CSV table of N, CA and C in Angstrom, one decimal:
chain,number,residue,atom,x,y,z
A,1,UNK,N,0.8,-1.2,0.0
A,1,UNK,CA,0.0,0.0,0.0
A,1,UNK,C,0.9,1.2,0.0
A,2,UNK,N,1.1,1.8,1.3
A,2,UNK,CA,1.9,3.1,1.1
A,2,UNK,C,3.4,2.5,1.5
A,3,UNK,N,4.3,3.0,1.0
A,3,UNK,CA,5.7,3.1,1.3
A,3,UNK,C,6.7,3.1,2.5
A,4,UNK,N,7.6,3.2,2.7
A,4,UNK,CA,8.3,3.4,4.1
A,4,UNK,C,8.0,4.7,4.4
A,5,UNK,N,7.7,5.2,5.4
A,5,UNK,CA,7.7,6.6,5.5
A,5,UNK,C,9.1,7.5,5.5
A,6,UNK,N,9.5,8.4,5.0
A,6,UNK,CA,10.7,9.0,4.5
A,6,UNK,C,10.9,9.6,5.2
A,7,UNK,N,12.2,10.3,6.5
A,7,UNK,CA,12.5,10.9,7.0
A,7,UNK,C,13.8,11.7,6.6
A,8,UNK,N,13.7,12.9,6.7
A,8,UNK,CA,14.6,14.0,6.4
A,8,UNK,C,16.5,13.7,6.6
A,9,UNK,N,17.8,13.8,6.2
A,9,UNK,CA,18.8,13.3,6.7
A,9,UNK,C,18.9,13.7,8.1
A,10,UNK,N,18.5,15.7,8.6
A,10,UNK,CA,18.4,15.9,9.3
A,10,UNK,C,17.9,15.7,10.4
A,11,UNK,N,16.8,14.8,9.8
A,11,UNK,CA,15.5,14.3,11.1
A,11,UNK,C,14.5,15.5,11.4
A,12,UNK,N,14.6,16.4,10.7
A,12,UNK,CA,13.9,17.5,11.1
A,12,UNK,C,12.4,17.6,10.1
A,13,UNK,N,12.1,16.7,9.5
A,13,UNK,CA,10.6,16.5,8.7
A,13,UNK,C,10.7,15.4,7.9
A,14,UNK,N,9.1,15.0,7.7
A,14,UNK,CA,8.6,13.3,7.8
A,14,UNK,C,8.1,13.7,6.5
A,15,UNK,N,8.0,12.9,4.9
A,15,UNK,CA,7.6,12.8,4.2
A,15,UNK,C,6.4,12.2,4.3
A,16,UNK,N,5.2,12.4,4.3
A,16,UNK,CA,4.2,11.7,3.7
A,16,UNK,C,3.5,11.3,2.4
A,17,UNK,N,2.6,10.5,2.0
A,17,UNK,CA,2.3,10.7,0.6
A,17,UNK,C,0.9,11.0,1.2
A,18,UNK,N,0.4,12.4,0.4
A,18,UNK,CA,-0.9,13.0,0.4
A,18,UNK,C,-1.8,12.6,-0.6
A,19,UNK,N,-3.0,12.4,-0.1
A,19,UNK,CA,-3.9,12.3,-1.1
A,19,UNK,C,-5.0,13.4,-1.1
A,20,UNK,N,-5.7,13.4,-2.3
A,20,UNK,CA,-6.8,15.2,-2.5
A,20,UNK,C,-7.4,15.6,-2.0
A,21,UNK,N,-8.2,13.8,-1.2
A,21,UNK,CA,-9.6,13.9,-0.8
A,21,UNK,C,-10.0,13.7,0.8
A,22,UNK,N,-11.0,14.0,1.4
A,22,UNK,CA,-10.7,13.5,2.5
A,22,UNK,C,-11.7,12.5,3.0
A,23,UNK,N,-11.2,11.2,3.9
A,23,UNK,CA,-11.8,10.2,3.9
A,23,UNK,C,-13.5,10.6,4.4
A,24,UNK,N,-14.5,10.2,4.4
A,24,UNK,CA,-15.7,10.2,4.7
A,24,UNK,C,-16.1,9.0,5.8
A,25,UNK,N,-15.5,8.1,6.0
A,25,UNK,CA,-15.7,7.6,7.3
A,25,UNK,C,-14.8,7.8,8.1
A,26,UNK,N,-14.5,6.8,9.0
A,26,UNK,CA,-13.5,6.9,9.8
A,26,UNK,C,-12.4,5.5,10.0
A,27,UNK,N,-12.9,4.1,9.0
A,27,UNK,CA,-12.7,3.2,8.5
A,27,UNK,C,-11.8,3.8,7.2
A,28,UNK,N,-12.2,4.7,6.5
A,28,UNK,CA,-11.4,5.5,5.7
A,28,UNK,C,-10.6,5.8,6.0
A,29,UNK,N,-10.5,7.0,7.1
A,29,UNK,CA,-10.0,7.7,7.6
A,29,UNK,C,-8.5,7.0,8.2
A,30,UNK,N,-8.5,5.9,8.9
A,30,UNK,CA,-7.6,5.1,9.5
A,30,UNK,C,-6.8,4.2,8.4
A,31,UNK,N,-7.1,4.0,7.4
A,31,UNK,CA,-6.9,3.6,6.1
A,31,UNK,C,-5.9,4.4,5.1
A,32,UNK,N,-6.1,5.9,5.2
A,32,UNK,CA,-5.9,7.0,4.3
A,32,UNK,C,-3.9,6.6,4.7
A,33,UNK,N,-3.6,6.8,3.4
A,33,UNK,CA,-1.8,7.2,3.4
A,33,UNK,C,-1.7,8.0,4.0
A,34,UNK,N,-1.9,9.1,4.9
A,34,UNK,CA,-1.2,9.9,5.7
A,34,UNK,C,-1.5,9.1,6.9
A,35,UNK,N,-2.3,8.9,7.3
A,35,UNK,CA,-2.8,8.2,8.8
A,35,UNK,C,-1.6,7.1,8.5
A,36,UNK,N,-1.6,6.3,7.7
A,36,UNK,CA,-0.9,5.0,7.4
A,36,UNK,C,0.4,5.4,8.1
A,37,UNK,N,0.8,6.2,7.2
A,37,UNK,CA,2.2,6.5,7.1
A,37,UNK,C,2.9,7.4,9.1
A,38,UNK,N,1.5,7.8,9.2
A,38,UNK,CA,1.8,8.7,10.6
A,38,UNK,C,2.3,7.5,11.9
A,39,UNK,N,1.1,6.2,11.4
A,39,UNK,CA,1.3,4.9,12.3
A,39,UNK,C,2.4,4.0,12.1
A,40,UNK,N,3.0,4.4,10.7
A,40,UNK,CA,3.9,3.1,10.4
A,40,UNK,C,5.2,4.4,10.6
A,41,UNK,N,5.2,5.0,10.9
A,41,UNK,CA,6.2,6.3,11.6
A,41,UNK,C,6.8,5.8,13.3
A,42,UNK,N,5.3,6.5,13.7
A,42,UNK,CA,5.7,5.8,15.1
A,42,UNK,C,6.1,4.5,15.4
A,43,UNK,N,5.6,3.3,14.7
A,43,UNK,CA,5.5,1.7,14.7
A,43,UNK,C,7.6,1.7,14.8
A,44,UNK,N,8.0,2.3,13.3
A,44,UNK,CA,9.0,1.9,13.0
A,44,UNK,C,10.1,3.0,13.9
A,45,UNK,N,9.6,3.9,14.8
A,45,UNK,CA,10.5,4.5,15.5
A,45,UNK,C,10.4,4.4,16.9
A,46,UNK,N,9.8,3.5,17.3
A,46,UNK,CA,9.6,2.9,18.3
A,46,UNK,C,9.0,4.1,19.4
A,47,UNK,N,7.7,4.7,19.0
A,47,UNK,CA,7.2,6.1,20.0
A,47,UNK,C,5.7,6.1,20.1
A,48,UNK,N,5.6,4.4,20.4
A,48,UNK,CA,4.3,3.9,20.4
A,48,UNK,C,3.8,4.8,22.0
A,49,UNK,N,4.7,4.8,22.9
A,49,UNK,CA,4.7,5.0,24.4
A,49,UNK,C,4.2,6.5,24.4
A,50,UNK,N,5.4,7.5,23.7
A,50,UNK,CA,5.1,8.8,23.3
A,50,UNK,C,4.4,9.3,22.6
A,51,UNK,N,3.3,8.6,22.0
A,51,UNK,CA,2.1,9.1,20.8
A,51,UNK,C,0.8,9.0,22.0
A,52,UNK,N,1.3,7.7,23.2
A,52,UNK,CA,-0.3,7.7,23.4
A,52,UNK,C,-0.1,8.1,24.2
A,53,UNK,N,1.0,9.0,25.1
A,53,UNK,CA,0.8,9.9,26.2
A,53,UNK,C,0.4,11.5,25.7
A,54,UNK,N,1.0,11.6,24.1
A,54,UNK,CA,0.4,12.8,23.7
A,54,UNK,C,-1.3,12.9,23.5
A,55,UNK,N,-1.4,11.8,22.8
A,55,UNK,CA,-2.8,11.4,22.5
A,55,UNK,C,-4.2,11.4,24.0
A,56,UNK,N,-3.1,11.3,24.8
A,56,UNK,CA,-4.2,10.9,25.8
A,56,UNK,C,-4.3,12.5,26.6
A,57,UNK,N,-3.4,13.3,26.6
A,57,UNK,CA,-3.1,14.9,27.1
A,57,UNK,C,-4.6,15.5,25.9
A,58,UNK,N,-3.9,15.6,24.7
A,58,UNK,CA,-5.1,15.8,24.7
A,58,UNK,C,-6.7,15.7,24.4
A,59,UNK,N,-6.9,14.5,24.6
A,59,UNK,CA,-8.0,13.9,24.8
A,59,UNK,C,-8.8,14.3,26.3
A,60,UNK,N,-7.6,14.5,27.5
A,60,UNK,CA,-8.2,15.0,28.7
A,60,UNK,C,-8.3,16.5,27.9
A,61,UNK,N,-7.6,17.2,27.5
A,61,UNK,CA,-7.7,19.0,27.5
A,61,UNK,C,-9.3,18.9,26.7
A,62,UNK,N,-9.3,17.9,25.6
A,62,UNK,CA,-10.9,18.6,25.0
A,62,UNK,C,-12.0,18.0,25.8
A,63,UNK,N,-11.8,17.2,27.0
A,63,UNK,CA,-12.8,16.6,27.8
A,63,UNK,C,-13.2,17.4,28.6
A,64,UNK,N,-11.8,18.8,29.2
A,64,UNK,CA,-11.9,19.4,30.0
A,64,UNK,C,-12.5,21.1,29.6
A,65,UNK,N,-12.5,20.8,28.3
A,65,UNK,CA,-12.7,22.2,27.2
A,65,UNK,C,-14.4,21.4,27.4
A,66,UNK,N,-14.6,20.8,27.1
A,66,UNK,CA,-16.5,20.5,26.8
A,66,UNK,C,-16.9,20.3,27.8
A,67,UNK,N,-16.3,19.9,29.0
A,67,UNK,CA,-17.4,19.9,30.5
A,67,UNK,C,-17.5,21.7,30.5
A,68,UNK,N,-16.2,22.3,30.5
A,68,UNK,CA,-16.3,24.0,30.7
A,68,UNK,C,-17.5,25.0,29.6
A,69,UNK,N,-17.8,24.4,28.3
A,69,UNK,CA,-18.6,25.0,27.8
A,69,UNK,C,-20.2,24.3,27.8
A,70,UNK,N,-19.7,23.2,28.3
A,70,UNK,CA,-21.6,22.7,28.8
A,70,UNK,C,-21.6,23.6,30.1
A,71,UNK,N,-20.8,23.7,31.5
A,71,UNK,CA,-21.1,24.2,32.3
A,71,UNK,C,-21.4,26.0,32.4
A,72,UNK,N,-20.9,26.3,31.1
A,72,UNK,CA,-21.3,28.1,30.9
A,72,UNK,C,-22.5,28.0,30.3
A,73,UNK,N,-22.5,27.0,29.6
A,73,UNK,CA,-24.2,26.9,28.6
A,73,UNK,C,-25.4,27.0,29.5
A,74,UNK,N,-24.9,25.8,30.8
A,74,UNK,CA,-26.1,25.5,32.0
A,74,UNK,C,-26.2,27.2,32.5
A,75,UNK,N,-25.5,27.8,32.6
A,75,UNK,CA,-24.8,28.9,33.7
A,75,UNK,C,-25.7,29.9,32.4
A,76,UNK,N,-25.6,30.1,31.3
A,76,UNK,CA,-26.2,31.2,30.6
A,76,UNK,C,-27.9,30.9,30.9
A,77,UNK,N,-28.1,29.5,30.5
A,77,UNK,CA,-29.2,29.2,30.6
A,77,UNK,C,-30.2,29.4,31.8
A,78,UNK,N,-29.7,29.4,32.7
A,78,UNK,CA,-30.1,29.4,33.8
A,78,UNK,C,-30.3,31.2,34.3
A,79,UNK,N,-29.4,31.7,33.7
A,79,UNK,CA,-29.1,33.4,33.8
A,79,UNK,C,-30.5,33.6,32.9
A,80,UNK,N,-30.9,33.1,32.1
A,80,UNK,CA,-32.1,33.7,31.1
A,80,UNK,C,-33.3,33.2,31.4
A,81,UNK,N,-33.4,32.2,31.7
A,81,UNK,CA,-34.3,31.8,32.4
A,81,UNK,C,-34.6,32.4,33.9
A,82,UNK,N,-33.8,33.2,34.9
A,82,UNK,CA,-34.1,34.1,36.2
A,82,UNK,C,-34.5,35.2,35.4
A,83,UNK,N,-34.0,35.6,34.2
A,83,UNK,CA,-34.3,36.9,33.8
A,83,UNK,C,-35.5,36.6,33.3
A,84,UNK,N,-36.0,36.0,32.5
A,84,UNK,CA,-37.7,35.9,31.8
A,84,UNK,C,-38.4,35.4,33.6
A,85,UNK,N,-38.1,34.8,34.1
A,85,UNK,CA,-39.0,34.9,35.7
A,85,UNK,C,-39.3,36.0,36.2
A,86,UNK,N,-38.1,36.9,36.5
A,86,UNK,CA,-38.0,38.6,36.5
A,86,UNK,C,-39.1,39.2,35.6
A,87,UNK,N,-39.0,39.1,34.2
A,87,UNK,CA,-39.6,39.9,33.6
A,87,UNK,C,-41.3,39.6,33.5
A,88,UNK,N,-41.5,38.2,33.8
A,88,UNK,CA,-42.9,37.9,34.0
A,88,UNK,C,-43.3,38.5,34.8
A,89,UNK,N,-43.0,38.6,36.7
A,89,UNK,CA,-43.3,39.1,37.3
A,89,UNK,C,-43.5,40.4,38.0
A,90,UNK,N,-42.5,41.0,36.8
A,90,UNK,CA,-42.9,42.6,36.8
A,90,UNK,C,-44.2,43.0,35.7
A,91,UNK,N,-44.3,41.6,35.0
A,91,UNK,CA,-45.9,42.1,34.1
A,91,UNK,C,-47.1,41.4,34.9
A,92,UNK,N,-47.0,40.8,35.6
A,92,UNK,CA,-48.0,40.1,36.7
A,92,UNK,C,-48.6,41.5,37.5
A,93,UNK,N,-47.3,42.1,38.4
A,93,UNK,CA,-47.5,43.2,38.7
A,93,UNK,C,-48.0,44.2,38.5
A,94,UNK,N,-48.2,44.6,37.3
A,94,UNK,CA,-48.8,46.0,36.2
A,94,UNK,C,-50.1,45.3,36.8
């Protein structure tokens, strides 16, 4: 399928082979020459250890980014909802 993945003499950039399109599943997606080549990168440089400690960082930061904007969402919602209670009960009042 795809090639050895090519690395620079310097070691300072990874050749991949790109393609146009972008996959539509995610069966694709894991499939695609770049993903291929990203895995047969680490496989062959032995940074299986250091991909899933990056991987897992940030997998916590966007867990910790989506609990913070569900809890502002609850927090706006709840701010609009005292305020339409507010505003009802100044028209009760009239």
């Amino acid at each position: 399928m795809a090639e050895k993945v090519k690395l620079s003499k310097d070691g300072s950039s990874i050749d991949f082979v790109q393609s146009d399109s972008l996959p539509t599943s995610l069966k694709k997606f894991r499939q695609s020459p770049e993903i291929e080549g990203f895995y047969r990168f680490i496989f062959e440089n032995d940074l299986q250890k250091e991909a899933y400690e990056i991987l897992d960082r940030i997998i916590i930061q966007r867990k910790a980014k989506k609990a913070g904007a569900k809890k502002e969402a609850a927090a706006a919602a709840k701010e609009e909802k005292a305020a339409a209670a507010k505003k009802d009960l100044k028209a009760k009042k009239k």
